[in-house]
CSV table of C-alpha atoms and ligand atoms in Angstrom, one decimal:
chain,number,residue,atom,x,y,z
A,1,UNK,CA,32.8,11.5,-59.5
A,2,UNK,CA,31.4,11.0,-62.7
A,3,UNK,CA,33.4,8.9,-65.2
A,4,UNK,CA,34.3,10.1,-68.8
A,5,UNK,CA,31.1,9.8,-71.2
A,6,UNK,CA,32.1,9.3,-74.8
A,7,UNK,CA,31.5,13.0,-75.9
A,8,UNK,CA,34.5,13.5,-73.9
A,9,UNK,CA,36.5,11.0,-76.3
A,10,UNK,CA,34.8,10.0,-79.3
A,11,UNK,CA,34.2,11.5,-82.0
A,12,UNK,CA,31.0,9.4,-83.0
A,13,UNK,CA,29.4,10.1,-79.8
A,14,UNK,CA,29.7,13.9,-80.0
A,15,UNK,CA,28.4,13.3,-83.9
A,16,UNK,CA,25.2,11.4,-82.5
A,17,UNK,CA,24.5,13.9,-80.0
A,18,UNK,CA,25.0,16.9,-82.0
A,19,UNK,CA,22.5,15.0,-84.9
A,20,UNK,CA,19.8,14.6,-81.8
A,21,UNK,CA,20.0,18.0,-80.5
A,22,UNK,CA,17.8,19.1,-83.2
A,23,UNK,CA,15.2,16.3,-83.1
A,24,UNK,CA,12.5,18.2,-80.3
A,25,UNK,CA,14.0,15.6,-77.5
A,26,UNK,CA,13.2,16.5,-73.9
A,27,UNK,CA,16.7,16.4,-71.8
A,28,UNK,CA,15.7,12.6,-70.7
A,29,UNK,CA,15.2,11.9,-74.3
A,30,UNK,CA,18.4,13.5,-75.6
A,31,UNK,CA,20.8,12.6,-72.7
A,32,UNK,CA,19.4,8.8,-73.5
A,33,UNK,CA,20.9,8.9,-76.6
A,34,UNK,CA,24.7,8.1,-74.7
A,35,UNK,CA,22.2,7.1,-71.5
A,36,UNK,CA,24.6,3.4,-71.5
A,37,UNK,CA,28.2,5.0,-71.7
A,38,UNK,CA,29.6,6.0,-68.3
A,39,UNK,CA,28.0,6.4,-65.2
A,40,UNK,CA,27.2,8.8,-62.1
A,41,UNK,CA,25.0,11.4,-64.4
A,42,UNK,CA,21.0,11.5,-64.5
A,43,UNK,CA,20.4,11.8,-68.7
A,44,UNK,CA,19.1,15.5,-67.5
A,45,UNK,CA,22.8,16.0,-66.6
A,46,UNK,CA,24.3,13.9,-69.3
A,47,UNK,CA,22.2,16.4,-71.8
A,48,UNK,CA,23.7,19.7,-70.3
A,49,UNK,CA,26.8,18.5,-69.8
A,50,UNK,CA,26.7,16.9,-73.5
A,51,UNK,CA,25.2,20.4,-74.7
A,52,UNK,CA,27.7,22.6,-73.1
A,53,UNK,CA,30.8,20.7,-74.8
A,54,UNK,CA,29.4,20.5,-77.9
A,55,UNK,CA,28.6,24.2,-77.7
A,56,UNK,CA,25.1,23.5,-79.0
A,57,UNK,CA,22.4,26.1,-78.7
A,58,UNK,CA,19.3,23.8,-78.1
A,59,UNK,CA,16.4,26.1,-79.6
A,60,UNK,CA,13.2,26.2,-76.5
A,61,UNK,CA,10.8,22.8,-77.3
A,62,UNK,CA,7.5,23.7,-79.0
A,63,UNK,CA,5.2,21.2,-77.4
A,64,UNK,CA,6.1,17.8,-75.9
A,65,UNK,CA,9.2,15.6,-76.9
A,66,UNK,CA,8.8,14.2,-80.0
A,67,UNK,CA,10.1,10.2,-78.9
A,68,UNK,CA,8.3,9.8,-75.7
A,69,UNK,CA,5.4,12.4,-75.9
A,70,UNK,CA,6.2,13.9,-72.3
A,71,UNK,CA,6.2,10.9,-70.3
A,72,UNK,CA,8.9,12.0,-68.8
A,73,UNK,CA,8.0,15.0,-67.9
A,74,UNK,CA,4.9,13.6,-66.0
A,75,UNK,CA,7.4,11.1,-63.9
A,76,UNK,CA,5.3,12.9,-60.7
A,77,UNK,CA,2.0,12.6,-62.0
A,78,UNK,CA,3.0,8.2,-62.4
A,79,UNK,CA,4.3,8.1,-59.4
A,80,UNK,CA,0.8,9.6,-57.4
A,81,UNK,CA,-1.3,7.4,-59.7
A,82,UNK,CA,1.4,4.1,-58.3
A,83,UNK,CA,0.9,5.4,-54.7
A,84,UNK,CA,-3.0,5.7,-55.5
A,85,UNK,CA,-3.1,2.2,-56.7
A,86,UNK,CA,-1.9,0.7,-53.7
A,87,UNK,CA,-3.3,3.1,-51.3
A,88,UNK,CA,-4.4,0.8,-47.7
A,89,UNK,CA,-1.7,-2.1,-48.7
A,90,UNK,CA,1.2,-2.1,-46.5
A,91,UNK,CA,4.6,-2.4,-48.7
A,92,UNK,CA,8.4,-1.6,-48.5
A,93,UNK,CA,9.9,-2.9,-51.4
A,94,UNK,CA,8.9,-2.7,-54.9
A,95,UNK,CA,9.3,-3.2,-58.5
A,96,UNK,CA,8.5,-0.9,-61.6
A,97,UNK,CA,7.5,-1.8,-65.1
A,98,UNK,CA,6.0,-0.1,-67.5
A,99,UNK,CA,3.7,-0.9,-70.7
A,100,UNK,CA,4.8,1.5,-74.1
A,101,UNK,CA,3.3,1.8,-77.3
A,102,UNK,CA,4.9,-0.4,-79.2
A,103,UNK,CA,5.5,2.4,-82.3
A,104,UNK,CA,7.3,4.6,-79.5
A,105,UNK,CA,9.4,1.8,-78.7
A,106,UNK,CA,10.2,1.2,-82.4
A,107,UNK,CA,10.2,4.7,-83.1
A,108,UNK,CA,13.5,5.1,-80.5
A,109,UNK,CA,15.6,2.6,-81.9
A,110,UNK,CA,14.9,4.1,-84.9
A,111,UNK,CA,16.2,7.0,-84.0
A,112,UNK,CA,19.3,5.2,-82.5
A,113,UNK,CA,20.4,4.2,-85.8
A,114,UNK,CA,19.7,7.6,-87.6
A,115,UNK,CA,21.8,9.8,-85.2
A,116,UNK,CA,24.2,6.7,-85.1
A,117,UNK,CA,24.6,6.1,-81.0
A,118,UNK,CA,25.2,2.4,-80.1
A,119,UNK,CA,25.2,4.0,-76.2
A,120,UNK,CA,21.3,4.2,-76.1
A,121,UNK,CA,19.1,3.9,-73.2
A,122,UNK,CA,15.7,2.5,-74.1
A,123,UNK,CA,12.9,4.2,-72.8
A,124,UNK,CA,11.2,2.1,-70.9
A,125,UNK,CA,13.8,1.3,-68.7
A,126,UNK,CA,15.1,4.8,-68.3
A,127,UNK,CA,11.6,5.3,-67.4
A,128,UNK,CA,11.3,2.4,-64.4
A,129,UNK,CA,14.4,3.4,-63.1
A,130,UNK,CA,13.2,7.4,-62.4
A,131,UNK,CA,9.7,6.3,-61.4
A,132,UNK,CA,11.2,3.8,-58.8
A,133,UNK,CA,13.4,6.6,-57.7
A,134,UNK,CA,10.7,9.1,-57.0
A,135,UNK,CA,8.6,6.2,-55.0
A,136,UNK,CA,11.5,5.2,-53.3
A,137,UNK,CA,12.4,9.4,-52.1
A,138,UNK,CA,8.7,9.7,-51.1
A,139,UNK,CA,7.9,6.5,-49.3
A,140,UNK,CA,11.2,5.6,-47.9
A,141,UNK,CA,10.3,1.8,-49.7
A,142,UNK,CA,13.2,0.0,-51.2
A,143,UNK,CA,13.4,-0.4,-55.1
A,144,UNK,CA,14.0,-3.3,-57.4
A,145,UNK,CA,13.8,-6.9,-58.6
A,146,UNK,CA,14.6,-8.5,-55.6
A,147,UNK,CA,11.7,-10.3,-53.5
A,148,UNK,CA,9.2,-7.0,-54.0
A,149,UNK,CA,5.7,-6.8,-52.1
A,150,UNK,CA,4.4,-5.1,-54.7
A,151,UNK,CA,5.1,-4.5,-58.5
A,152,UNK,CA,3.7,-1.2,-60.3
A,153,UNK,CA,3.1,-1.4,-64.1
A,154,UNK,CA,2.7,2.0,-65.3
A,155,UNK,CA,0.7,1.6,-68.3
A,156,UNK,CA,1.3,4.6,-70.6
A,157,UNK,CA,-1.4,4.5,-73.6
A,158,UNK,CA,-3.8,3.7,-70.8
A,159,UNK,CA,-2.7,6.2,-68.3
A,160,UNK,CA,-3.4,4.3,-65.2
A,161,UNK,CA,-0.7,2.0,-63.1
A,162,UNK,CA,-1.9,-1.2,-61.9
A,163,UNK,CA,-0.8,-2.6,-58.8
A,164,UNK,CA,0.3,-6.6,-58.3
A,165,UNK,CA,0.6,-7.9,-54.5
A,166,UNK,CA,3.0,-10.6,-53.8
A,167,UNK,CA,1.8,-13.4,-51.6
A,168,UNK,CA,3.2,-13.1,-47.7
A,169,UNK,CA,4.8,-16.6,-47.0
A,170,UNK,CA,4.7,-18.0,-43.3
A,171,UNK,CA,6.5,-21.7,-42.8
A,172,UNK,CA,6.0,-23.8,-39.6
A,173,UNK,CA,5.1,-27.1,-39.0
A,174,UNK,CA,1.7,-29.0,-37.6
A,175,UNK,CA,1.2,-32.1,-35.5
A,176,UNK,CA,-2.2,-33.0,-36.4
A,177,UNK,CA,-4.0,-34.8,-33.4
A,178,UNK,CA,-7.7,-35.7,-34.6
A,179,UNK,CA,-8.2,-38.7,-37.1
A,180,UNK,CA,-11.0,-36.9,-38.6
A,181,UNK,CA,-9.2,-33.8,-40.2
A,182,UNK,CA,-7.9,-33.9,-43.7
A,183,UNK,CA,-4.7,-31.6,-44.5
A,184,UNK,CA,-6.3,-29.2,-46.9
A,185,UNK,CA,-10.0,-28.2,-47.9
A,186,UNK,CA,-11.6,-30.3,-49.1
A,187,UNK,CA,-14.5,-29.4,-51.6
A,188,UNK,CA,-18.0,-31.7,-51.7
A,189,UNK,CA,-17.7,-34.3,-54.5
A,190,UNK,CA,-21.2,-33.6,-55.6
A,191,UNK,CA,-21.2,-30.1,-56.3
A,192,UNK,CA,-17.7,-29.4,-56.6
A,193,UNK,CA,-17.4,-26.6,-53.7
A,194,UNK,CA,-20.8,-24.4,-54.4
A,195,UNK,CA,-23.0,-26.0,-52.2
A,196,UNK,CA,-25.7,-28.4,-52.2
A,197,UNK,CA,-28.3,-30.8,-50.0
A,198,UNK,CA,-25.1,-33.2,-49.4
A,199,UNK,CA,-22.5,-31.0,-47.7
A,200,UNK,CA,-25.4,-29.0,-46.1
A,201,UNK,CA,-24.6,-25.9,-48.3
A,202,UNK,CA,-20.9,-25.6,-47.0
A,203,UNK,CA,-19.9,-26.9,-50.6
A,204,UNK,CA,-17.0,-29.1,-48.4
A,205,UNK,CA,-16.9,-32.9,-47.7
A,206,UNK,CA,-15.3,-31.9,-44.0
A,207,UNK,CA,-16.5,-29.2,-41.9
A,208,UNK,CA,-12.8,-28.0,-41.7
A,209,UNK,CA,-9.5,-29.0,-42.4
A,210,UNK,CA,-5.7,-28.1,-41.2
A,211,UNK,CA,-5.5,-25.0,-43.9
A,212,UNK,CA,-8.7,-23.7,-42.7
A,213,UNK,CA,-7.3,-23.9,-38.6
A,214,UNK,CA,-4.1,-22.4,-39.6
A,215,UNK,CA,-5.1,-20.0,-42.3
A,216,UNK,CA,-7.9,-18.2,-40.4
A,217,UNK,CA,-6.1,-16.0,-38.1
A,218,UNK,CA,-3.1,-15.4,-40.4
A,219,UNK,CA,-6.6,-14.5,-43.4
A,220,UNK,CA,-7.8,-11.6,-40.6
A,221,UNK,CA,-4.3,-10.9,-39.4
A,222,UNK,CA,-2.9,-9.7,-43.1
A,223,UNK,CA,-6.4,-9.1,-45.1
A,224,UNK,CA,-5.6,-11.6,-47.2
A,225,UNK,CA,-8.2,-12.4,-50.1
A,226,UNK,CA,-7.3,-15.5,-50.1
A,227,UNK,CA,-4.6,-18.8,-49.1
A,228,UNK,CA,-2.7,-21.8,-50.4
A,229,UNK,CA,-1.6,-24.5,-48.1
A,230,UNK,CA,1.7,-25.9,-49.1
A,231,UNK,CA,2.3,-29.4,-47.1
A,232,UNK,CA,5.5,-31.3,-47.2
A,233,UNK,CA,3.4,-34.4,-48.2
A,234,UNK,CA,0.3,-34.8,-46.5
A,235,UNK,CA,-1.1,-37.9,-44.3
A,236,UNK,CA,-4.6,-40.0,-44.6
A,237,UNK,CA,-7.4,-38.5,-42.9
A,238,UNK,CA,-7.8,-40.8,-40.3
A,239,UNK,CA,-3.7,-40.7,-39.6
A,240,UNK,CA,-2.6,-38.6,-36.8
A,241,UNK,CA,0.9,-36.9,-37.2
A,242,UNK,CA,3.2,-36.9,-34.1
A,243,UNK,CA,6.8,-35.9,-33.4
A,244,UNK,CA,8.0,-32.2,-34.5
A,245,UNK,CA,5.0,-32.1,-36.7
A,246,UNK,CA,5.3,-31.8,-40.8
A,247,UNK,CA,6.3,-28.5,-42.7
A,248,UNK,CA,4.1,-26.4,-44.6
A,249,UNK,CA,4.0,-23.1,-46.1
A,250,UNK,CA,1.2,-20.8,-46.2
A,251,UNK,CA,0.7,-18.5,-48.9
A,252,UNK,CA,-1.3,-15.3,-48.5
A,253,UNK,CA,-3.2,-14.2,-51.4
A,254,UNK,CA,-2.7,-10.3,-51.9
A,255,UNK,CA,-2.6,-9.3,-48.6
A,256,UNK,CA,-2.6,-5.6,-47.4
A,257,UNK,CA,-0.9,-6.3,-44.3
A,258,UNK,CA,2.6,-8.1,-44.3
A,259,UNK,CA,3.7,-7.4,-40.7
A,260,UNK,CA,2.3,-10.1,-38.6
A,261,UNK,CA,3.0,-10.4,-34.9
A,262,UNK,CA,3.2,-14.4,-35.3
A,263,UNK,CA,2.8,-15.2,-32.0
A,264,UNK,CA,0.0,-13.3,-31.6
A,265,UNK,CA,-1.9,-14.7,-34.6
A,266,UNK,CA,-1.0,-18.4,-33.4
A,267,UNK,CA,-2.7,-17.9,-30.0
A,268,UNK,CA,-5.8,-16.9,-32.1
A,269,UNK,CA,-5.8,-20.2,-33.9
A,270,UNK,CA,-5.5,-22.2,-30.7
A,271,UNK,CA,-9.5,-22.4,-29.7
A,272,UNK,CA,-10.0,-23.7,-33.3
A,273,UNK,CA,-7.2,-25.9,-32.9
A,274,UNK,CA,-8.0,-27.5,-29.5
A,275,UNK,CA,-6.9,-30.9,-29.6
A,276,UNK,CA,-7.0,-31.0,-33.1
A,277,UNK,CA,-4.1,-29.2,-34.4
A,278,UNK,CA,-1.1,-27.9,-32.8
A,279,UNK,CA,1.3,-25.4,-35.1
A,280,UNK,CA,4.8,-24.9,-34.2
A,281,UNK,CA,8.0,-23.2,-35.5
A,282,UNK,CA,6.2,-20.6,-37.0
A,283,UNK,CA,8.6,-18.1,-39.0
A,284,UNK,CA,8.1,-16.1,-41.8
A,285,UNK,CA,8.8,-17.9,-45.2
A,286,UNK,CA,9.4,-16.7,-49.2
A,287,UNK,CA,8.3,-18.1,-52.6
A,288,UNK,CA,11.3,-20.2,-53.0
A,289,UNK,CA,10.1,-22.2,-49.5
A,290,UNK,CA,7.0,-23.1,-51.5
A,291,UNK,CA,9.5,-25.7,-53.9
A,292,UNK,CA,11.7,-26.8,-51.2
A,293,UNK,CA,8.4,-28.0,-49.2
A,294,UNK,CA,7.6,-28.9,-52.0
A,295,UNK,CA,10.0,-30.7,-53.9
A,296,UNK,CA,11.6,-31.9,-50.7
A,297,UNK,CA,11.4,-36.0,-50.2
A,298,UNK,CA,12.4,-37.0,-46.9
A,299,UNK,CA,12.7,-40.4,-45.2
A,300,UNK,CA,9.4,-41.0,-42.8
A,301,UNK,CA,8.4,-42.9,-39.5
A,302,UNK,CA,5.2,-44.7,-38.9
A,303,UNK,CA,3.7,-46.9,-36.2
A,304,UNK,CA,1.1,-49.0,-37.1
A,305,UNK,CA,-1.5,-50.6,-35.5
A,306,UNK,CA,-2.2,-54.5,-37.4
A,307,UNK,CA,-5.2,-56.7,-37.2
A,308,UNK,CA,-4.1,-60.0,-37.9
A,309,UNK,CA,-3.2,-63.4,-36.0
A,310,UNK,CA,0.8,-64.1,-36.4
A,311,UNK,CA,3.1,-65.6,-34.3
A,312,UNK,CA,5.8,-62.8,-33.2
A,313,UNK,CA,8.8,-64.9,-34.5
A,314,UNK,CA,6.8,-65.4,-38.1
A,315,UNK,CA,6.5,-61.2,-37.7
A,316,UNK,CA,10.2,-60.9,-36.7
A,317,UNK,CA,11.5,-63.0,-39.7
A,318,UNK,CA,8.9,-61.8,-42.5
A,319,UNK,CA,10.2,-58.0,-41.0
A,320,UNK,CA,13.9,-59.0,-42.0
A,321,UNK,CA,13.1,-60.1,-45.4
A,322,UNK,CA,11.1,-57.4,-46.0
A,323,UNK,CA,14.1,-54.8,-44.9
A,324,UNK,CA,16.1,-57.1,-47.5
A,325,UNK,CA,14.4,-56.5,-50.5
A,326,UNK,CA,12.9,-53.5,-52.8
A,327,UNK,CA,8.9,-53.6,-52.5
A,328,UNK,CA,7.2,-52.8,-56.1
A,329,UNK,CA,3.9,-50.8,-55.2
A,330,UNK,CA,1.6,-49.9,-58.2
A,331,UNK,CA,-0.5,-47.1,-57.5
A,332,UNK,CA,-3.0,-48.5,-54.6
A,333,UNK,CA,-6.4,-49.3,-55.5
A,334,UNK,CA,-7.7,-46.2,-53.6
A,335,UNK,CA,-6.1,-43.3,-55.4
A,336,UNK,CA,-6.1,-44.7,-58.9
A,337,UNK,CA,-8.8,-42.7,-59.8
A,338,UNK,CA,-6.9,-39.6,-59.4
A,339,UNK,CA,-2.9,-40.8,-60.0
A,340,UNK,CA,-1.5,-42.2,-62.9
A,341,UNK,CA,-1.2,-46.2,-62.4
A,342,UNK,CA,2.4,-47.2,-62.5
A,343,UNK,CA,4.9,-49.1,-60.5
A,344,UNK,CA,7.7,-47.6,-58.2
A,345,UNK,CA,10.1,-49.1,-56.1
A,346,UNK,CA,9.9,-47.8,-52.7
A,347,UNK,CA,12.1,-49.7,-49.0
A,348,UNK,CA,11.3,-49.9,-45.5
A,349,UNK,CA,14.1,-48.6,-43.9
A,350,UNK,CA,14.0,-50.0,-40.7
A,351,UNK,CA,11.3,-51.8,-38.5
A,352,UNK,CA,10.1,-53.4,-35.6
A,353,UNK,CA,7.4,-55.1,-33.0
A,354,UNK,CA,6.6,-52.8,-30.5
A,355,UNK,CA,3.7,-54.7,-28.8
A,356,UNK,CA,2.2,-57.7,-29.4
A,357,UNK,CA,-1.0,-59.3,-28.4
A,358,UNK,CA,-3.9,-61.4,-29.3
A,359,UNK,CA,-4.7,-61.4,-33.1
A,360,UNK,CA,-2.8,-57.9,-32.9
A,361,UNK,CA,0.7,-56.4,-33.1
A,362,UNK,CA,2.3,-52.9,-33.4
A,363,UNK,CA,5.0,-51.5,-35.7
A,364,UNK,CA,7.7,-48.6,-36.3
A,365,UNK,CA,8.8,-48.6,-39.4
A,366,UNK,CA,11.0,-45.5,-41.3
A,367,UNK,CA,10.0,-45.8,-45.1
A,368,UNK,CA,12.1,-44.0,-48.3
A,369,UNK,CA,9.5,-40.9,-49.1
A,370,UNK,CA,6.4,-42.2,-51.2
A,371,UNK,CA,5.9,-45.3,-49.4
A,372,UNK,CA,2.2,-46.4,-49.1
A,373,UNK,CA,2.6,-47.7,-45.9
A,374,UNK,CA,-1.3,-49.6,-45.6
A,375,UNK,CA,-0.6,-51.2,-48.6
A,376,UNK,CA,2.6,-52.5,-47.7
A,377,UNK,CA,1.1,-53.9,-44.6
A,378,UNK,CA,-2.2,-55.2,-46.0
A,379,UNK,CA,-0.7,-55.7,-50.1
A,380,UNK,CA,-3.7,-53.7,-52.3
A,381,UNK,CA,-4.6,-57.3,-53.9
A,382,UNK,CA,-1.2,-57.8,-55.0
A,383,UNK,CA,-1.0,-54.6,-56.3
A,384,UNK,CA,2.1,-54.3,-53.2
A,385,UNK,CA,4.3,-57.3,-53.6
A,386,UNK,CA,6.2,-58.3,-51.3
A,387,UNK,CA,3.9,-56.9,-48.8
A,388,UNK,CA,4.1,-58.1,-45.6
A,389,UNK,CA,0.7,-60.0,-45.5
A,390,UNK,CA,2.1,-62.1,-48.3
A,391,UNK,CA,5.2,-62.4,-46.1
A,392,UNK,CA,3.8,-64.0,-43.9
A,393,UNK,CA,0.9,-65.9,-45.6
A,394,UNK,CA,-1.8,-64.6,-43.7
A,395,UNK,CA,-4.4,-61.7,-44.0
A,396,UNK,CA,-3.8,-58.7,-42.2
A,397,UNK,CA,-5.4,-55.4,-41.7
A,398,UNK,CA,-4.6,-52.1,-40.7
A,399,UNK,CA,-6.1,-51.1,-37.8
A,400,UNK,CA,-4.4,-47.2,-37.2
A,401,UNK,CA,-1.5,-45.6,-38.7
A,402,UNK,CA,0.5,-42.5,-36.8
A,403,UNK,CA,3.5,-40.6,-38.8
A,404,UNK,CA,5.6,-40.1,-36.5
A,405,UNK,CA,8.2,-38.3,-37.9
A,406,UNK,CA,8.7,-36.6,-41.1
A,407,UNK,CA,12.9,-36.9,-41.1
A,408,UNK,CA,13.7,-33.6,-43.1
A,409,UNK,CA,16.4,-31.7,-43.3
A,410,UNK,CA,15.6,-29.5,-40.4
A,411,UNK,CA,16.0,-32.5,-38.1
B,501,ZN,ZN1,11.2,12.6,-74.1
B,502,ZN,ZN1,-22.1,-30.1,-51.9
């Protein structure tokens, strides 16, 4: 049932519409001029309906509405062009926008205030809402703001619609095996990713990388131009990580395909992966998984091999202290050319020998997020203090380092 629209009741409504009738509006036009008072009618059928109880006798339209120029009336023509644009992507939900001439957009509310409505529809999103209707009745895709694959902006003075792909997200996590992998890509330092004598023309400083393993297949899988890598933090190089492996979300860059048989496309990575990398909990993810990997700071756990020539019981008692007190760690030595240099104040959870032997013990340690964990064994020339070299007054070096668990909330 339709509800009441104010020419029904007021007497300013029906004075607005009887001033439009005789400004050359096409029915979206002139049923737009109430288009925000009541609901259930298309402004088509608000415009008859308005006409017939006003008793107005709207004289036959020379040439195209005189607001929006017969935009409207094209509403078929916009939506092939929108299909056109995004012809070979695969898509089910979508958003519409649209770009106006800014003098047609001033032009209406112009008009608003001559014929006296304050129940106006603006154009432009009259004219979203009936394009996204007409895609949505031939494609069977579902319209609106929410999470879209694509978003159509119908660009009117131009008369073409350009097409934006959304990223498809995939989240999972990786154990990473092989002390010779970094996380991401990682472009040549000499020529800054284009290739050169150095890298051998591969314009990287490592042949590949986790995000190259993982991406690949899910790159072919979706026709993706393009991926970001989003880790949950990211480990050293030369540190393996263990246990249920650390999050990450994958972003793929304007894909064309968005269904992905995920277990499908993991057995593809696995010959690249081969004792390297292993990928786990694969699901699929959204933009807002991104920040949460992102922004997320868990507690982590470490073993570590140490080089060094301590008695056990000097270990076991600098280990206490250390538990007891806040460690100040200015940014290490060996990333201060990239991080700002400033102090923060960072504990070691919990810790303990696992194995000891000549000039040579082994650790577990959990550490609050953020912890540089070979300068709080080793101290970074003081730049770590306490560390626990200066616990226990002798040099010590780290020989490995493992994480072996990233304690997040999926725990
Ligand atoms: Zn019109
Ligand atoms: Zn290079």
């Amino acid at each position: 049932m339709a509800s009441p629209v104010p020419f029904d009741l007021d007497p300013r409504a029906r004075e607005a519409a009887r001033r439009a009738s005789s400004r050359g509006l096409c029915d979206e036009c002139f049923g737009r001029i109430l288009g925000r008072a009541g609901h259930g009618l298309t402004n088509p059928e608000r415009a008859a309906r308005c006409a017939a109880a006003l008793g107005l006798v709207t004289a036959p339209r020379e040439g195209p509405c005189s607001l929006c120029l017969g935009a409207f009336d094209r509403l078929d023509l916009w939506a092939d062009r929108a299909l056109r644009s995004a012809e070979g992507i695969e898509w089910h939900r979508f958003t519409c926008g649209s770009r106006w001439d800014p003098e047609i957009l001033a032009r209406e509310e112009a008009l608003w205030t001559e014929v006296g409505t304050e129940w106006g529809e603006s154009a432009r999103s009259a004219f979203n809402r009936e394009l996204g209707k007409r895609l949505e009745a031939r494609t069977g895709a579902a319209g609106g703001p929410d999470r879209p694959d694509v978003v159509f902006l119908a660009d009117l003075p131009v008369g073409r619609v350009e097409v934006t792909i959304l990223p498809v997200y995939i989240r999972g996590r990786y154990r990473k095996l092989d002390r010779t992998l970094p996380q991401t890509r990682w472009p040549c330092r000499r020529c800054r990713g284009s290739g050169c004598d150095w890298c051998g023309g591969t314009g990287k400083t490592y042949p590949t990388s986790v995000e190259e393993i993982v991406a690949g297949p899910f790159l072919k899988a979706t026709g993706a131009a393009g991926s970001r890598f989003h880790g949950m933090g990211r480990e050293d190089i030369d540190a393996r990580m263990l246990g249920r492996g650390r999050p990450f979300v994958l972003e793929l860059l304007h894909p064309c395909r968005r269904t992905i048989d995920l277990e499908r496309t993991r057995e593809e990575l696995l010959p690249a992966a081969r004792e390297r990398v292993e990928v786990i909990d694969l699901r699929p993810a959204e933009a807002a998984d991104v920040l949460r990997v992102k922004e997320a700071s868990p507690e982590k756990s470490y073993r570590v091999g140490v080089l060094g020539s301590v008695p056990l019981a000097k270990v076991n008692e600098a280990l206490n202290v250390a538990l007891s007190r806040a460690i100040a760690q200015r940014t290490p030595a060996r990333v201060a050319h990239r991080r700002s240099d400033r102090v923060r104040t960072r504990r070691v959870v919990a810790a303990r020998v696992v194995e000891a032997g000549e000039g040579r013990f082994t650790l577990d340690l959990r550490t609050e997020a953020g912890t540089y964990v070979k300068e709080w064994v080793e101290g970074d020339g003081g730049r770590t203090e306490p560390s626990l070299a200066s616990l226990v007054g002798v040099p010590l070096k780290v020989e490995f380092l493992d994480v072996l668990e990233i304690h997040d909330a999926e725990a």
